[in-house]
Amino acid sequence: MRYLSKISLILLALVTFLALSRPLYATAANYKGEGKVKLKTSLFKSPEGDAHLVLHYQNNPHWHTYWKNPGDSGLPIKFKFSVDGQDLVLPPLEWPKPSRFIEQGDIWAFGQEGEYAIFFPLSESTQKALTNKTIDIHSSWLVCKDICIPGEQKFSATLQANPLKLNSSQLSTTSHSKFSEIFANLPTEQSFPRELDLTLALSKSKEGLTLFYSHPVKRGEKISSSNNFLTPFPILPFDFQHEKLFLDKKGNLYGKMEIDWDGEYQEPEVPLPANGKFKKPYTLKFLYQPPGMEQAQVISKTFSQFDLNTSEQMTSFFSLVRPVPPPKAKSKTALPADDPNGHENLSNQAEENSSNSTSSLLFYLLLAFIGGFILNFMPCVLPVISLKLFSLINSRDKSKRTILKHNLFYTLGILSSFLILAIVIATLKSSGVSVGWGMQLQSPHFNIVMIIILFIFALNLFSLFEFNTPGGSKLGSISTGEGGLADFFNGVLATVLSTPCSAPFLGTALTFALLAPAHIIILVFLAIGFGLAAPFILTAFFPALITFLPKPGLWMEHLKRFLGLSILLTIVWLFNILSNQVDDRFLIPLLLMTLLFIFFSLYMQKQLKSSPLFKTIMAIVPIPMLIYLTIFIKSTSLVSDVTPSPTVTSAQNSEGLTWIPWSPAKMEELQKSGTPTFIDFTAKWCFTCKVNEKLVIHTDDFTQLAKKYQLKLLLADWTKRDPIIGDWLLAHGYAGVPAYFVINNQGKIIPLGETISISEIEEALK
């Protein structure tokens, strides 16, 4: 029976990491000068004599901003005009053709590098209306190289007539001929080409769509490696993935592009029609750059339905044609894929910046190590850490070899867990999924697995049963034998329990990692693991330090029971999270019944010591419930792990303060009006968030502060996955929650970090 229990617990550990695989920016002070985007304005007349207001951008070498469709990550350039406080609508011409950047991890981005401009036509009536008026111009962007830095610029310009002239402190000195060159190369709208065959079909997985296309290629024509053949414009609910191209023996070009259907995240929900007919037609728009053509064209095609059977046929066809080698990232600076000097530029840059990059990486690794060390003192992991300390105390009289072995197995459990977590996050990131710290707790499936594992662990702490490893160690026991499996699993459990917590220095290191290539993510996560394991690595090599710990005694057994109680409280907390994530009312009672069967099974096994057969029967009792629970979860749609931004109405808390659901539109509205606002990014699974709420937000001092400054309070709840919240946090330098911001009366957003105080909030509001 010991081996049956062992196998069950190992399987539960594996399921935990499977659950972790479900979907989960850097401190940029050293890069701000290098990543600065210069923005100027100008007045341009086309060869036809039409006037245009120009926004002229200039990036530093190898830094890129994003096009309308940014690709797998990023945010497009935004611009806004106003006159006398009223919005001014100036529709732009097509933006310049973007380059395709292939970043480490196979992340595709579409955007602009170097010098580029966006043109806004000024009709005669618009010119008359704007003459001698002050035009307020506001543009914001995200500029990326090794990291991404949000930027913005505000300035004004005045239009003068007779002759038509633009006056501004940010007037561009770029020549008319340069603007003429940029203008001449803008994509132009064309009728749909006859030679292009475009088919929209249900994907092979039946959960999305696939776009298939074909186009003849003439002899001598080359396929661009820095641009897509078809670059899609953004349109909801279509989420276009990477383009894949193929050639047949005759040189004809074939392509396919998978499309994720995001209709389920819209409000109201737009399901993918089972009959293949859309409720309304969708016009898909593309930048079209056929082989041999330098200038891109804008084409579009309207679809009212999609084919239900083509994917199966096309899968067989594509196995017969030759794939065009996919573009690869040439550097972490994401040079365009066909830059002939890409390797040379990278080597030159490496000579200039190698020392800075190395020192920067070492700095963030140090922050990660310190943050991991501080996690040892967070309530999330304290029960597991305490048990490991008990093991150390009890081992003070054992050999150095035994102490070294137990501590190294514990360290190995931590490092293995962080390595798997890093690989999962890097994989999700490379596939375009928004990732963050603690995001596995947004999954109801993961929380169910954690509740079961922690319940078994708590029963172990109450000595209801003992988990014996082959070497004789007992999981959760004060005494240890020669085996290391229990120590390894304790290390795994410490890692899993640490993820709802944030710690000083940890957030900065994580935001750096989540915007870096895969190998940097792994290094940072391993540094966190080494920090978490540091006290035990130290005592492994210097066992004399154990003598500074209290002597073993009965107090350890009493404290172990208290730690078991703390685990049960953690389970109650997880039930609270789960109840806010699922809609099915039957799940919670079913899960409670499963836990009851597990308790009954273990209790009866402990009481009936004389009957091996009856103990075997008791061990089997919870298995049908576990199977039924698994089948129920598989067959029932609990709730989508990904939800749109909250649409709930405003609510008052116990202090009488009204909290408004956060949304980018609402925040922009308050920012524009200069309304003092406090923004709380939180989640029910975030332990640090709850501490901040208890010590700061849910206090009389905060209530008085809110009333004194007439604060608007915005609440962004990230308990469930919400890509809008996740992307906004990343764009503002945060890998997860908690995160707090203030909008002052000048409309400026001021970040407050992960920990807050009343004085800090008030200082930001002044």
Coordinates of C-alpha atoms in Angstrom, one line a residue, residues 240-620:
F240 CA -4.2 35.5 -37.6
Q241 CA -1.2 33.3 -36.9
H242 CA 2.1 32.9 -38.9
E243 CA 2.1 32.6 -42.7
K244 CA 3.5 29.4 -44.1
L245 CA 4.5 29.3 -47.8
F246 CA 5.1 26.4 -50.1
L247 CA 6.3 25.9 -53.7
D248 CA 5.4 23.1 -56.2
K249 CA 7.7 21.8 -58.9
K250 CA 6.4 24.3 -61.4
G251 CA 7.2 27.2 -59.1
N252 CA 3.7 28.1 -58.1
L253 CA 3.3 29.6 -54.6
Y254 CA 0.9 28.2 -52.0
G255 CA 0.3 29.5 -48.6
K256 CA -1.7 28.9 -45.5
M257 CA -2.4 30.9 -42.4
E258 CA -4.1 29.5 -39.3
I259 CA -6.7 31.8 -37.7
D260 CA -7.8 31.5 -34.0
W261 CA -11.4 32.4 -33.5
D262 CA -11.7 34.9 -30.7
G263 CA -15.5 35.4 -30.9
E264 CA -15.9 33.7 -27.5
Y265 CA -14.1 36.6 -25.9
Q266 CA -16.3 39.2 -27.4
E267 CA -19.3 40.8 -25.7
P268 CA -21.8 39.5 -26.7
E269 CA -20.1 36.2 -27.5
V270 CA -19.8 35.3 -31.2
P271 CA -19.5 31.6 -31.6
L272 CA -17.9 30.0 -34.7
P273 CA -20.9 28.9 -36.8
A274 CA -21.2 25.1 -37.0
N275 CA -22.9 25.4 -40.4
G276 CA -20.1 27.5 -41.9
K277 CA -22.2 30.6 -42.5
F278 CA -21.4 33.8 -40.7
K279 CA -24.3 35.9 -39.2
K280 CA -22.8 38.9 -41.0
P281 CA -20.2 39.1 -43.8
Y282 CA -16.6 39.8 -42.8
T283 CA -14.3 41.8 -45.1
L284 CA -10.7 40.6 -44.7
K285 CA -8.1 43.1 -45.7
F286 CA -4.4 42.4 -46.5
L287 CA -1.2 44.0 -47.6
Y288 CA -0.4 42.1 -50.7
Q289 CA 3.2 41.8 -51.9
P290 CA 3.6 39.2 -54.7
P291 CA 7.0 38.0 -55.8
G292 CA 9.0 40.5 -57.8
M293 CA 7.0 43.5 -56.5
E294 CA 8.6 46.0 -54.1
Q295 CA 5.5 48.2 -53.4
A296 CA 2.8 46.6 -51.3
Q297 CA -0.9 46.8 -52.4
V298 CA -4.0 46.8 -50.2
I299 CA -6.5 44.2 -51.2
S300 CA -9.7 42.9 -49.6
K301 CA -12.2 40.1 -49.9
T302 CA -15.5 39.6 -48.3
F303 CA -16.5 36.3 -46.8
S304 CA -20.1 35.3 -45.8
Q305 CA -19.2 31.7 -45.2
F306 CA -16.3 29.2 -44.9
D307 CA -15.7 25.8 -46.3
L308 CA -16.2 22.9 -43.9
N309 CA -14.2 20.2 -45.6
T310 CA -11.3 21.9 -47.5
S311 CA -8.8 21.5 -44.6
E312 CA -8.7 17.7 -44.8
Q313 CA -8.1 17.8 -48.6
M314 CA -5.5 20.6 -48.3
T315 CA -3.5 18.8 -45.6
S316 CA -2.9 15.9 -48.1
F317 CA -2.0 18.4 -50.8
F318 CA 0.5 20.4 -48.7
S319 CA 2.4 17.1 -47.9
L320 CA 3.3 17.0 -51.7
V321 CA 4.7 20.5 -52.1
R322 CA 8.0 21.9 -50.8
P323 CA 7.8 24.3 -47.8
V324 CA 9.6 27.6 -48.2
P325 CA 12.2 27.6 -45.3
P326 CA 10.7 29.7 -42.5
P327 CA 12.5 32.9 -41.7
K328 CA 14.7 32.8 -38.5
A329 CA 15.7 35.3 -36.0
K330 CA 19.2 36.5 -36.7
S331 CA 19.6 38.3 -33.5
K332 CA 17.9 39.4 -30.3
T333 CA 17.7 42.9 -31.8
A334 CA 15.2 41.4 -34.3
L335 CA 16.7 42.7 -37.6
P336 CA 14.5 42.3 -40.7
A337 CA 14.9 38.8 -41.9
D338 CA 16.5 39.7 -45.3
D339 CA 18.9 42.4 -44.0
P340 CA 22.0 41.5 -45.9
N341 CA 24.1 43.1 -43.2
G342 CA 22.3 41.5 -40.3
H343 CA 25.1 39.4 -39.0
E344 CA 27.6 42.2 -39.5
N345 CA 25.4 44.7 -37.7
L346 CA 24.9 42.3 -34.9
S347 CA 28.6 41.7 -34.4
N348 CA 29.3 45.4 -34.5
Q349 CA 26.6 46.0 -31.9
A350 CA 27.9 43.1 -29.8
E351 CA 31.4 44.8 -29.6
E352 CA 29.8 48.0 -28.5
N353 CA 27.3 46.6 -26.0
S354 CA 28.6 43.3 -24.8
S355 CA 29.8 44.6 -21.5
N356 CA 26.5 46.5 -20.9
S357 CA 24.4 43.5 -21.8
T358 CA 26.4 41.2 -19.6
S359 CA 26.3 43.5 -16.6
S360 CA 22.5 44.2 -17.2
L361 CA 21.8 40.4 -17.2
L362 CA 23.9 39.9 -14.1
F363 CA 22.0 42.7 -12.4
Y364 CA 18.6 41.1 -13.1
L365 CA 19.8 37.6 -12.1
L366 CA 20.9 39.1 -8.8
L367 CA 17.5 40.7 -8.3
A368 CA 15.9 37.3 -9.2
F369 CA 18.1 35.5 -6.6
I370 CA 17.2 38.1 -3.9
G371 CA 13.5 37.9 -4.7
G372 CA 13.6 34.1 -4.6
F373 CA 15.4 34.2 -1.2
I374 CA 12.7 36.6 0.2
L375 CA 10.0 34.1 -0.9
N376 CA 11.2 31.8 1.9
F377 CA 9.6 34.2 4.4
M378 CA 6.3 34.6 2.5
P379 CA 3.2 33.0 4.0
C380 CA 2.6 31.0 0.8
V381 CA 5.6 28.7 1.3
L382 CA 6.1 29.0 5.0
P383 CA 4.5 25.6 5.8
V384 CA 6.8 23.7 3.4
I385 CA 9.9 25.7 4.4
S386 CA 9.1 25.1 8.1
L387 CA 8.9 21.4 7.6
K388 CA 12.2 21.4 5.8
L389 CA 13.7 23.3 8.7
F390 CA 12.3 20.7 11.1
S391 CA 14.1 18.1 9.0
L392 CA 17.3 20.1 9.4
I393 CA 16.9 20.4 13.1
N394 CA 16.4 16.7 13.5
S395 CA 19.4 16.0 11.3
R396 CA 21.9 18.0 13.4
D397 CA 23.5 14.8 14.7
K398 CA 23.6 13.0 11.4
S399 CA 26.5 12.8 9.0
K400 CA 27.5 15.7 6.7
R401 CA 26.9 13.4 3.8
T402 CA 23.3 12.7 4.9
I403 CA 22.5 16.4 5.4
L404 CA 24.1 17.3 2.0
K405 CA 22.0 14.6 0.3
H406 CA 18.7 15.7 1.7
N407 CA 19.3 19.4 1.0
L408 CA 20.5 18.8 -2.5
F409 CA 17.4 16.7 -3.3
Y410 CA 15.3 19.5 -2.0
T411 CA 17.2 22.0 -4.1
L412 CA 16.9 19.7 -7.1
G413 CA 13.1 19.6 -6.6
I414 CA 13.0 23.5 -6.6
L415 CA 15.3 23.9 -9.6
S416 CA 13.6 21.2 -11.7
S417 CA 10.2 22.8 -11.0
F418 CA 11.4 26.3 -11.9
L419 CA 13.1 24.9 -15.1
I420 CA 9.8 23.2 -16.2
L421 CA 7.9 26.4 -15.4
A422 CA 10.4 28.5 -17.4
I423 CA 10.2 26.1 -20.4
V424 CA 6.4 26.2 -20.3
I425 CA 6.3 30.0 -20.1
A426 CA 8.9 30.3 -22.9
T427 CA 6.9 27.9 -25.1
L428 CA 3.6 29.8 -24.5
K429 CA 5.4 33.1 -25.1
S430 CA 6.8 31.9 -28.4
S431 CA 3.3 30.8 -29.5
G432 CA 2.0 34.4 -28.8
V433 CA 0.2 33.7 -25.5
S434 CA 0.3 36.4 -22.9
V435 CA 2.2 35.1 -19.9
G436 CA 2.8 36.3 -16.3
W437 CA 3.7 35.2 -12.8
G438 CA 1.2 33.1 -11.1
M439 CA -1.1 32.7 -14.1
Q440 CA -1.6 29.0 -13.6
L441 CA -3.9 30.0 -10.7
Q442 CA -6.2 31.5 -13.3
S443 CA -7.0 28.0 -14.4
P444 CA -9.8 26.2 -12.5
H445 CA -8.3 22.8 -13.5
F446 CA -5.0 23.7 -11.8
N447 CA -6.7 24.9 -8.7
I448 CA -8.7 21.7 -8.4
V449 CA -5.5 19.6 -8.6
M450 CA -3.8 21.9 -6.0
I451 CA -6.8 21.5 -3.6
I452 CA -6.6 17.7 -3.8
I453 CA -2.8 17.6 -3.3
L454 CA -2.8 20.1 -0.5
F455 CA -5.6 18.3 1.3
I456 CA -3.6 15.0 1.2
F457 CA -0.5 17.0 2.4
A458 CA -2.5 18.5 5.3
L459 CA -3.8 15.0 6.4
N460 CA -0.1 13.9 6.3
L461 CA 0.8 16.8 8.7
F462 CA -2.0 15.6 11.0
S463 CA -0.3 12.2 11.0
L464 CA -3.4 10.6 9.4
F465 CA -1.0 8.7 7.1
E466 CA 2.6 8.7 6.2
F467 CA 4.0 8.8 2.7
N468 CA 7.1 6.6 2.6
T469 CA 9.7 6.8 -0.1
P470 CA 11.8 3.9 -1.2
G471 CA 14.7 5.2 0.9
G472 CA 12.6 5.5 4.0
S473 CA 11.9 9.2 4.1
K474 CA 8.5 10.4 5.1
L475 CA 6.9 13.2 3.3
G476 CA 5.9 16.0 5.7
S477 CA 7.6 14.1 8.6
I478 CA 10.0 15.5 11.0
S479 CA 12.3 12.5 10.8
T480 CA 14.0 11.5 7.6
G481 CA 15.6 8.3 6.4
E482 CA 18.1 7.9 3.6
G483 CA 15.8 8.5 0.6
G484 CA 15.5 11.8 -1.2
L485 CA 12.1 11.6 -3.0
A486 CA 10.2 13.3 -0.1
D487 CA 12.8 16.1 -0.1
F488 CA 12.5 16.4 -3.9
F489 CA 8.7 16.6 -3.7
N490 CA 8.9 19.2 -0.9
G491 CA 11.0 21.3 -3.2
V492 CA 8.4 20.9 -6.0
L493 CA 5.6 21.9 -3.5
A494 CA 7.6 24.9 -2.3
T495 CA 7.9 26.1 -5.9
V496 CA 4.2 25.6 -6.7
L497 CA 3.1 27.4 -3.5
S498 CA 5.5 30.3 -4.1
T499 CA 3.9 31.4 -7.4
P500 CA 0.8 33.3 -5.9
C501 CA 3.3 35.4 -3.9
S502 CA 5.3 38.4 -5.1
A503 CA 8.3 39.8 -3.3
P504 CA 10.5 42.9 -3.5
F505 CA 13.0 42.7 -6.4
L506 CA 11.1 39.7 -7.9
G507 CA 8.7 41.8 -10.1
T508 CA 11.5 43.7 -11.7
A509 CA 13.4 40.5 -12.6
L510 CA 10.3 38.8 -13.9
T511 CA 9.3 41.6 -16.2
F512 CA 12.8 41.6 -17.6
A513 CA 12.6 37.8 -18.2
L514 CA 9.2 37.7 -19.8
L515 CA 10.3 40.1 -22.5
A516 CA 13.6 38.3 -23.2
P517 CA 14.5 35.3 -25.3
A518 CA 13.8 31.8 -24.0
H519 CA 17.3 31.2 -22.6
I520 CA 17.1 34.4 -20.5
I521 CA 13.7 33.3 -19.1
I522 CA 15.3 30.0 -18.0
L523 CA 18.3 31.7 -16.4
V524 CA 16.1 34.2 -14.5
F525 CA 13.8 31.4 -13.2
L526 CA 16.7 29.3 -12.2
A527 CA 18.1 32.3 -10.3
I528 CA 14.8 32.6 -8.4
G529 CA 15.0 28.8 -7.7
F530 CA 18.6 29.2 -6.3
G531 CA 17.4 32.1 -4.2
L532 CA 14.5 30.0 -2.8
A533 CA 16.8 27.1 -2.1
A534 CA 19.7 29.3 -0.8
P535 CA 19.3 28.6 3.0
F536 CA 19.4 24.9 2.4
I537 CA 22.3 25.0 -0.1
L538 CA 24.2 27.0 2.6
T539 CA 23.5 24.4 5.3
A540 CA 24.2 21.6 2.9
F541 CA 27.8 22.7 2.6
F542 CA 28.1 24.3 6.0
P543 CA 26.2 21.9 8.3
A544 CA 27.6 23.6 11.4
L545 CA 25.0 26.4 10.8
I546 CA 22.3 23.9 11.9
T547 CA 23.6 24.3 15.5
F548 CA 22.2 27.8 15.5
L549 CA 18.7 26.4 15.1
P550 CA 16.5 25.4 18.1
K551 CA 17.0 21.9 19.5
P552 CA 14.4 19.2 18.5
G553 CA 11.5 18.5 20.8
L554 CA 7.8 18.0 21.2
W555 CA 7.2 21.6 20.2
M556 CA 8.0 20.5 16.6
E557 CA 5.1 18.1 16.5
H558 CA 2.7 20.8 17.9
L559 CA 3.9 23.3 15.3
K560 CA 3.5 20.7 12.6
R561 CA -0.2 20.4 13.5
F562 CA -0.4 24.2 13.3
L563 CA 1.2 24.1 9.8
G564 CA -1.4 21.5 8.8
L565 CA -4.1 24.0 9.9
S566 CA -2.5 26.7 7.7
I567 CA -2.6 24.3 4.7
L568 CA -6.3 23.8 5.3
L569 CA -6.8 27.6 5.4
T570 CA -4.9 27.7 2.1
I571 CA -7.4 25.2 0.7
V572 CA -10.3 27.4 1.9
W573 CA -8.6 30.3 0.0
L574 CA -8.3 28.1 -3.2
F575 CA -12.0 27.2 -2.9
N576 CA -12.8 30.9 -2.8
I577 CA -10.8 31.4 -5.9
L578 CA -12.4 28.4 -7.6
S579 CA -15.9 29.5 -6.8
N580 CA -15.2 32.8 -8.6
Q581 CA -13.9 31.0 -11.6
V582 CA -16.5 28.4 -12.3
D583 CA -20.2 28.7 -13.1
D584 CA -21.2 25.1 -12.5
R585 CA -22.8 24.9 -9.0
F586 CA -22.3 21.1 -8.9
L587 CA -18.5 21.2 -9.1
I588 CA -17.8 22.5 -5.6
P589 CA -20.0 19.9 -3.8
L590 CA -18.5 17.2 -6.0
L591 CA -15.0 18.3 -5.1
L592 CA -15.9 18.4 -1.4
M593 CA -17.4 14.9 -1.6
T594 CA -14.1 13.7 -3.3
L595 CA -12.1 15.2 -0.4
L596 CA -14.4 13.5 2.1
F597 CA -13.9 10.2 0.4
I598 CA -10.1 10.7 0.6
F599 CA -10.3 11.5 4.3
F600 CA -12.5 8.5 5.0
S601 CA -10.2 6.2 3.1
L602 CA -7.1 7.4 4.9
Y603 CA -8.8 7.5 8.3
M604 CA -10.1 3.9 8.0
Q605 CA -6.7 2.6 6.9
K606 CA -5.1 4.1 10.0
Q607 CA -7.8 2.7 12.3
L608 CA -7.9 -0.8 10.8
K609 CA -4.4 -2.1 11.3
S610 CA -5.1 -5.8 11.4
S611 CA -6.9 -6.4 8.1
P612 CA -4.8 -5.9 5.0
L613 CA -7.7 -6.8 2.7
F614 CA -10.0 -4.3 4.3
K615 CA -7.2 -1.6 4.1
T616 CA -6.8 -2.4 0.4
I617 CA -10.6 -1.9 -0.1
M618 CA -10.4 1.4 1.8
A619 CA -7.5 2.6 -0.3
I620 CA -9.6 2.0 -3.5

